[in-house]
């Protein structure tokens, strides 16, 4: 019989991590950290709450149902803060955004202007990204047709759409496109955003600052371990989420690692971000008319204090 120390368990601070997406390789670091006991070492326990197309992860964190969030793209946090939702970004999981517009060689989209006249399938939350891309490249949204779709790439193969969006890290879904695939990344199209940003409420940051520091310290340690143990990390992920395919995850993990660690993290550590990048994003979205009211102030919507407090513990891989 396994003895459970109920007193010790009761003393643990529960991290309820709300995702903005379905459980996937975007949480390799957290899954590994949990499996290896890193959360327990910090007096924490972890619950991962999957998101999805119809789940508002920001609202879940803002309401207190979850005390840590990770969402696909930084604009969602900017828009939420501008709308008066008291959330603050504390780290950036990916240094470069993997979001990409996929087409086929028979009808390729190699640059933004090629989107004109095309039928683009994208999910509801990614319409923000498409609008920014179009505006940045002086393309009228009326010059293309947008349909709402999930991550199923078959709409491209069957001709229901000319372009479909997704992340390059979702190799399982992308496999149906084979060698006919053409990529136009959001990053290369001029919209350079943070992906997988971590965020908490102002209240959580004020009342549980030591726990927030611990959350990021554990995530950083977990992602550092993934960097050096990619195959085993995928095994941990599939063990926790059996619906995922190990072979696909093994193909994806080098991509995920490449987005997580680059020259910036080699200098500043995992999770690095800076005020200048955030301000540039806010300015770009303000210029594109994306905010209904005043743009958020950069120091209201992000803080470097957690990264600074954990600087010695965040791995510097590039």
CSV table of C-alpha atoms in Angstrom, one decimal:
chain,number,residue,atom,x,y,z
A,1,UNK,CA,0.0,0.0,0.0
A,2,UNK,CA,1.3,3.5,-0.9
A,3,UNK,CA,1.3,5.8,2.0
A,4,UNK,CA,0.1,9.3,1.2
A,5,UNK,CA,1.2,12.1,3.5
A,6,UNK,CA,-2.1,14.0,3.6
A,7,UNK,CA,-0.6,16.8,5.7
A,8,UNK,CA,2.1,17.4,3.1
A,9,UNK,CA,-0.4,17.2,0.3
A,10,UNK,CA,-2.6,19.7,2.0
A,11,UNK,CA,0.3,22.2,2.3
A,12,UNK,CA,0.9,22.1,-1.4
A,13,UNK,CA,-0.2,25.1,-3.5
A,14,UNK,CA,-2.3,23.9,-6.4
A,15,UNK,CA,-1.3,25.3,-9.8
A,16,UNK,CA,-4.4,25.2,-12.0
A,17,UNK,CA,-3.0,25.8,-15.5
A,18,UNK,CA,-5.6,26.9,-18.0
A,19,UNK,CA,-4.5,26.3,-21.6
A,20,UNK,CA,-5.8,28.2,-24.6
A,21,UNK,CA,-5.7,25.0,-26.6
A,22,UNK,CA,-6.2,21.2,-26.4
A,23,UNK,CA,-3.4,19.4,-24.5
A,24,UNK,CA,-0.4,19.1,-26.9
A,25,UNK,CA,3.3,19.4,-27.1
A,26,UNK,CA,3.0,23.0,-26.0
A,27,UNK,CA,3.1,21.7,-22.4
A,28,UNK,CA,6.0,19.3,-22.7
A,29,UNK,CA,7.9,21.2,-20.1
A,30,UNK,CA,5.1,21.2,-17.5
A,31,UNK,CA,4.3,17.5,-18.1
A,32,UNK,CA,7.9,16.6,-17.7
A,33,UNK,CA,8.3,18.7,-14.6
A,34,UNK,CA,5.3,17.1,-13.0
A,35,UNK,CA,6.5,13.6,-13.9
A,36,UNK,CA,9.9,14.3,-12.5
A,37,UNK,CA,8.6,15.7,-9.2
A,38,UNK,CA,9.8,19.3,-9.8
A,39,UNK,CA,6.4,20.8,-8.7
A,40,UNK,CA,6.4,18.8,-5.5
A,41,UNK,CA,10.0,20.0,-4.8
A,42,UNK,CA,8.6,23.6,-4.9
A,43,UNK,CA,5.6,22.8,-2.7
A,44,UNK,CA,3.3,22.8,-5.7
A,45,UNK,CA,0.9,20.4,-7.3
A,46,UNK,CA,-0.3,20.7,-11.0
A,47,UNK,CA,-3.6,20.4,-12.7
A,48,UNK,CA,-3.7,21.1,-16.4
A,49,UNK,CA,-7.0,22.3,-17.8
A,50,UNK,CA,-7.2,21.9,-21.6
A,51,UNK,CA,-8.8,24.7,-23.6
A,52,UNK,CA,-10.2,24.4,-27.1
A,53,UNK,CA,-12.1,26.4,-29.7
A,54,UNK,CA,-15.1,27.1,-27.5
A,55,UNK,CA,-13.3,27.7,-24.2
A,56,UNK,CA,-12.3,31.2,-23.1
A,57,UNK,CA,-9.1,30.5,-21.2
A,58,UNK,CA,-8.6,34.2,-20.3
A,59,UNK,CA,-12.0,34.4,-18.7
A,60,UNK,CA,-11.2,31.2,-16.7
A,61,UNK,CA,-8.0,32.8,-15.2
A,62,UNK,CA,-9.6,36.2,-14.7
A,63,UNK,CA,-12.5,34.6,-12.7
A,64,UNK,CA,-10.1,32.7,-10.5
A,65,UNK,CA,-11.1,29.2,-11.7
A,66,UNK,CA,-7.5,28.9,-12.8
A,67,UNK,CA,-4.4,30.7,-11.3
A,68,UNK,CA,-2.1,30.3,-14.3
A,69,UNK,CA,-2.8,30.6,-18.0
A,70,UNK,CA,-1.0,29.9,-21.2
A,71,UNK,CA,-2.5,31.1,-24.4
A,72,UNK,CA,-1.6,30.6,-28.1
A,73,UNK,CA,-0.8,34.2,-29.0
A,74,UNK,CA,0.2,37.5,-27.3
A,75,UNK,CA,-2.6,39.6,-29.0
A,76,UNK,CA,-5.3,37.8,-27.0
A,77,UNK,CA,-3.6,39.2,-23.8
A,78,UNK,CA,-3.3,42.7,-25.2
A,79,UNK,CA,-6.9,42.8,-26.2
A,80,UNK,CA,-8.1,41.4,-22.9
A,81,UNK,CA,-6.1,43.9,-20.9
A,82,UNK,CA,-7.4,46.7,-23.1
A,83,UNK,CA,-10.9,45.5,-22.3
A,84,UNK,CA,-10.2,45.9,-18.6
A,85,UNK,CA,-9.5,42.3,-17.7
A,86,UNK,CA,-6.7,42.4,-15.0
A,87,UNK,CA,-4.3,39.9,-16.4
A,88,UNK,CA,-0.5,40.2,-16.8
A,89,UNK,CA,2.0,38.3,-18.8
A,90,UNK,CA,5.0,36.9,-16.9
A,91,UNK,CA,6.9,34.8,-19.5
A,92,UNK,CA,7.0,33.9,-23.1
A,93,UNK,CA,7.1,30.2,-23.8
A,94,UNK,CA,8.0,30.4,-27.5
A,95,UNK,CA,10.4,33.0,-28.7
A,96,UNK,CA,9.0,32.9,-32.3
A,97,UNK,CA,5.4,32.3,-33.3
A,98,UNK,CA,4.8,28.9,-35.1
A,99,UNK,CA,1.5,30.1,-36.7
A,100,UNK,CA,1.5,29.5,-40.4
A,101,UNK,CA,-0.7,29.8,-43.5
A,102,UNK,CA,-0.6,26.5,-45.4
A,103,UNK,CA,-1.4,26.0,-49.1
A,104,UNK,CA,-0.6,23.6,-51.8
A,105,UNK,CA,1.9,23.8,-54.6
A,106,UNK,CA,-1.0,23.7,-57.2
A,107,UNK,CA,-2.4,27.0,-55.7
A,108,UNK,CA,0.4,28.4,-53.6
A,109,UNK,CA,0.5,31.3,-51.2
A,110,UNK,CA,4.1,32.3,-51.0
A,111,UNK,CA,3.6,35.9,-49.7
A,112,UNK,CA,0.7,37.9,-48.2
A,113,UNK,CA,-0.5,39.4,-51.5
A,114,UNK,CA,-1.2,35.8,-52.7
A,115,UNK,CA,-4.1,35.6,-50.2
A,116,UNK,CA,-6.2,37.9,-52.4
A,117,UNK,CA,-9.1,36.0,-53.9
A,118,UNK,CA,-8.4,32.9,-51.7
A,119,UNK,CA,-10.7,31.1,-49.4
A,120,UNK,CA,-8.9,30.9,-46.0
A,121,UNK,CA,-9.9,28.5,-43.3
A,122,UNK,CA,-8.9,29.5,-39.8
A,123,UNK,CA,-10.2,29.1,-36.3
A,124,UNK,CA,-12.1,31.8,-34.4
A,125,UNK,CA,-9.3,33.0,-32.2
A,126,UNK,CA,-6.9,33.2,-35.1
A,127,UNK,CA,-9.0,35.7,-37.0
A,128,UNK,CA,-7.2,38.4,-34.9
A,129,UNK,CA,-3.9,37.3,-36.5
A,130,UNK,CA,-5.3,37.2,-40.0
A,131,UNK,CA,-6.7,40.8,-39.6
A,132,UNK,CA,-3.3,42.0,-38.4
A,133,UNK,CA,-1.5,40.3,-41.3
A,134,UNK,CA,-3.9,41.8,-43.9
A,135,UNK,CA,-3.8,45.3,-42.4
A,136,UNK,CA,0.0,45.2,-42.2
A,137,UNK,CA,0.2,44.3,-45.9
A,138,UNK,CA,-2.5,46.7,-47.1
A,139,UNK,CA,-4.9,43.9,-48.0
A,140,UNK,CA,-8.7,44.5,-47.6
A,141,UNK,CA,-10.4,41.7,-45.7
A,142,UNK,CA,-13.2,41.8,-48.3
A,143,UNK,CA,-10.7,40.7,-51.0
A,144,UNK,CA,-10.7,37.1,-49.6
A,145,UNK,CA,-13.2,34.7,-48.0
A,146,UNK,CA,-12.7,33.6,-44.5
A,147,UNK,CA,-14.3,30.4,-43.1
A,148,UNK,CA,-14.1,29.2,-39.6
A,149,UNK,CA,-12.4,25.8,-39.2
A,150,UNK,CA,-10.5,23.8,-36.7
A,151,UNK,CA,-7.1,22.2,-37.1
A,152,UNK,CA,-8.3,19.7,-39.7
A,153,UNK,CA,-6.1,20.1,-42.8
A,154,UNK,CA,-8.4,18.0,-45.0
A,155,UNK,CA,-10.4,21.1,-46.0
A,156,UNK,CA,-7.3,22.1,-48.0
A,157,UNK,CA,-7.0,18.7,-49.7
A,158,UNK,CA,-10.7,18.5,-50.6
A,159,UNK,CA,-10.7,22.0,-52.1
A,160,UNK,CA,-13.1,23.4,-49.5
A,161,UNK,CA,-10.4,26.0,-48.8
A,162,UNK,CA,-7.3,27.3,-50.6
A,163,UNK,CA,-5.5,28.1,-47.4
A,164,UNK,CA,-5.7,26.6,-43.9
A,165,UNK,CA,-4.0,27.9,-40.8
A,166,UNK,CA,-2.2,26.0,-38.0
A,167,UNK,CA,1.1,25.6,-36.2
A,168,UNK,CA,4.1,24.0,-37.8
A,169,UNK,CA,4.5,22.0,-34.6
A,170,UNK,CA,1.2,20.0,-35.3
A,171,UNK,CA,3.0,17.5,-37.5
A,172,UNK,CA,0.2,14.9,-37.2
A,173,UNK,CA,-2.4,17.2,-38.7
A,174,UNK,CA,0.0,18.4,-41.3
A,175,UNK,CA,1.0,15.0,-42.5
A,176,UNK,CA,-2.0,14.8,-44.9
A,177,UNK,CA,-0.4,17.6,-46.9
A,178,UNK,CA,2.7,15.6,-47.7
A,179,UNK,CA,5.2,17.1,-50.1
A,180,UNK,CA,2.6,19.4,-51.7
A,181,UNK,CA,2.7,21.8,-48.7
A,182,UNK,CA,3.6,25.4,-49.0
A,183,UNK,CA,4.2,27.5,-45.8
A,184,UNK,CA,3.8,31.2,-45.2
A,185,UNK,CA,4.7,31.8,-41.5
A,186,UNK,CA,3.0,34.7,-39.7
A,187,UNK,CA,6.5,35.7,-38.5
A,188,UNK,CA,7.9,36.0,-42.0
A,189,UNK,CA,4.8,37.9,-43.1
A,190,UNK,CA,5.7,40.7,-40.8
A,191,UNK,CA,3.7,39.9,-37.7
A,192,UNK,CA,6.2,39.0,-35.0
A,193,UNK,CA,4.3,37.9,-31.9
A,194,UNK,CA,5.1,35.9,-28.8
A,195,UNK,CA,3.5,32.5,-28.7
A,196,UNK,CA,2.5,30.5,-25.6
A,197,UNK,CA,2.8,33.5,-23.2
A,198,UNK,CA,2.2,32.6,-19.5
A,199,UNK,CA,-0.1,34.9,-17.6
A,200,UNK,CA,-1.7,35.4,-14.2
A,201,UNK,CA,-4.1,38.0,-12.7
A,202,UNK,CA,-2.9,41.1,-10.9
A,203,UNK,CA,-4.4,39.7,-7.7
A,204,UNK,CA,-2.5,36.4,-8.0
A,205,UNK,CA,0.7,38.2,-8.6
A,206,UNK,CA,0.1,40.4,-5.6
A,207,UNK,CA,-1.1,37.8,-3.1
A,208,UNK,CA,1.0,34.8,-4.2
A,209,UNK,CA,4.1,36.3,-5.7
A,210,UNK,CA,6.4,33.5,-4.3
A,211,UNK,CA,4.2,30.9,-5.8
A,212,UNK,CA,4.1,32.6,-9.2
A,213,UNK,CA,7.9,32.7,-9.2
A,214,UNK,CA,7.9,29.0,-8.3
A,215,UNK,CA,5.5,28.2,-11.2
A,216,UNK,CA,7.9,29.8,-13.7
A,217,UNK,CA,11.0,28.3,-12.1
A,218,UNK,CA,9.4,24.8,-12.4
A,219,UNK,CA,8.3,25.4,-16.0
A,220,UNK,CA,11.8,26.6,-16.9
A,221,UNK,CA,13.4,23.6,-15.3
A,222,UNK,CA,11.0,21.3,-17.1
A,223,UNK,CA,11.6,22.9,-20.5
A,224,UNK,CA,15.3,22.7,-19.9
A,225,UNK,CA,15.0,19.0,-19.2
A,226,UNK,CA,12.9,18.6,-22.4
A,227,UNK,CA,15.7,20.3,-24.4
A,228,UNK,CA,18.2,17.6,-23.3
A,229,UNK,CA,15.8,14.6,-23.2
A,230,UNK,CA,13.4,15.1,-26.1
A,231,UNK,CA,12.5,11.4,-26.8
A,232,UNK,CA,11.7,10.7,-23.1
A,233,UNK,CA,9.8,13.9,-22.9
A,234,UNK,CA,7.5,12.8,-25.7
A,235,UNK,CA,7.0,9.5,-23.9
A,236,UNK,CA,5.9,11.4,-20.8
A,237,UNK,CA,3.5,13.5,-22.8
A,238,UNK,CA,1.8,10.5,-24.5
A,239,UNK,CA,1.7,8.6,-21.2
A,240,UNK,CA,-0.3,11.5,-19.8
A,241,UNK,CA,-2.4,12.1,-22.9
A,242,UNK,CA,-2.8,8.7,-24.7
A,243,UNK,CA,-4.8,10.3,-27.5
A,244,UNK,CA,-1.5,11.8,-28.8
A,245,UNK,CA,0.6,9.9,-31.2
A,246,UNK,CA,4.2,9.2,-30.1
A,247,UNK,CA,5.7,9.0,-33.6
A,248,UNK,CA,4.2,12.4,-34.5
A,249,UNK,CA,5.4,13.9,-31.2
A,250,UNK,CA,8.9,12.7,-31.8
A,251,UNK,CA,8.9,14.5,-35.2
A,252,UNK,CA,7.5,17.7,-33.6
A,253,UNK,CA,9.7,18.0,-30.6
A,254,UNK,CA,12.8,19.4,-32.4
A,255,UNK,CA,10.5,22.1,-33.8
A,256,UNK,CA,9.0,22.8,-30.4
A,257,UNK,CA,12.5,23.0,-28.9
A,258,UNK,CA,13.6,25.4,-31.6
A,259,UNK,CA,10.8,27.8,-30.8
A,260,UNK,CA,11.5,27.5,-27.1
A,261,UNK,CA,15.2,28.1,-27.2
A,262,UNK,CA,17.1,30.4,-29.6
A,263,UNK,CA,19.8,33.1,-29.4
A,264,UNK,CA,17.6,35.2,-27.1
A,265,UNK,CA,17.2,32.4,-24.5
A,266,UNK,CA,20.9,31.6,-24.8
A,267,UNK,CA,21.5,35.1,-23.4
A,268,UNK,CA,18.5,35.7,-21.2
A,269,UNK,CA,17.2,32.2,-20.3
A,270,UNK,CA,14.0,30.3,-21.1
A,271,UNK,CA,10.8,32.4,-21.1
A,272,UNK,CA,12.6,35.6,-22.0
A,273,UNK,CA,10.7,38.6,-23.3
A,274,UNK,CA,11.2,42.4,-23.2
A,275,UNK,CA,9.3,45.6,-23.0
A,276,UNK,CA,10.3,46.8,-26.4
A,277,UNK,CA,8.8,43.8,-28.2
A,278,UNK,CA,5.6,44.1,-26.2
A,279,UNK,CA,5.4,47.9,-26.9
A,280,UNK,CA,6.0,47.3,-30.6
A,281,UNK,CA,3.1,44.7,-30.7
A,282,UNK,CA,0.8,47.2,-28.8
A,283,UNK,CA,1.7,50.0,-31.2
A,284,UNK,CA,1.2,47.8,-34.3
A,285,UNK,CA,-2.2,46.6,-33.1
A,286,UNK,CA,-3.2,50.2,-32.2
A,287,UNK,CA,-2.2,51.4,-35.6
A,288,UNK,CA,-4.3,48.6,-37.1
A,289,UNK,CA,-7.4,49.7,-35.1
A,290,UNK,CA,-7.6,46.5,-33.2
A,291,UNK,CA,-8.4,48.0,-29.8
A,292,UNK,CA,-11.9,49.2,-29.2
A,293,UNK,CA,-10.7,51.7,-26.6
A,294,UNK,CA,-7.3,52.9,-25.4
A,295,UNK,CA,-4.4,50.5,-26.0
A,296,UNK,CA,-3.1,48.8,-22.9
A,297,UNK,CA,-0.1,50.3,-21.2
A,298,UNK,CA,2.9,47.9,-21.5
A,299,UNK,CA,3.6,47.9,-17.8
A,300,UNK,CA,-0.1,47.0,-17.1
A,301,UNK,CA,-0.1,44.0,-19.3
A,302,UNK,CA,3.3,42.5,-18.6
A,303,UNK,CA,6.0,42.4,-16.0
A,304,UNK,CA,9.6,41.3,-16.1
A,305,UNK,CA,9.8,40.9,-12.3
A,306,UNK,CA,9.1,37.2,-12.3
A,307,UNK,CA,11.8,36.6,-15.0
A,308,UNK,CA,14.2,38.7,-13.0
A,309,UNK,CA,13.5,36.8,-9.8
A,310,UNK,CA,14.0,33.4,-11.5
A,311,UNK,CA,17.0,34.5,-13.7
A,312,UNK,CA,19.5,32.2,-12.0
A,313,UNK,CA,17.1,29.2,-12.5
A,314,UNK,CA,16.1,29.5,-16.1
A,315,UNK,CA,18.3,27.5,-18.5
A,316,UNK,CA,20.2,29.4,-21.1
A,317,UNK,CA,20.1,27.2,-24.2
A,318,UNK,CA,20.2,28.4,-27.7
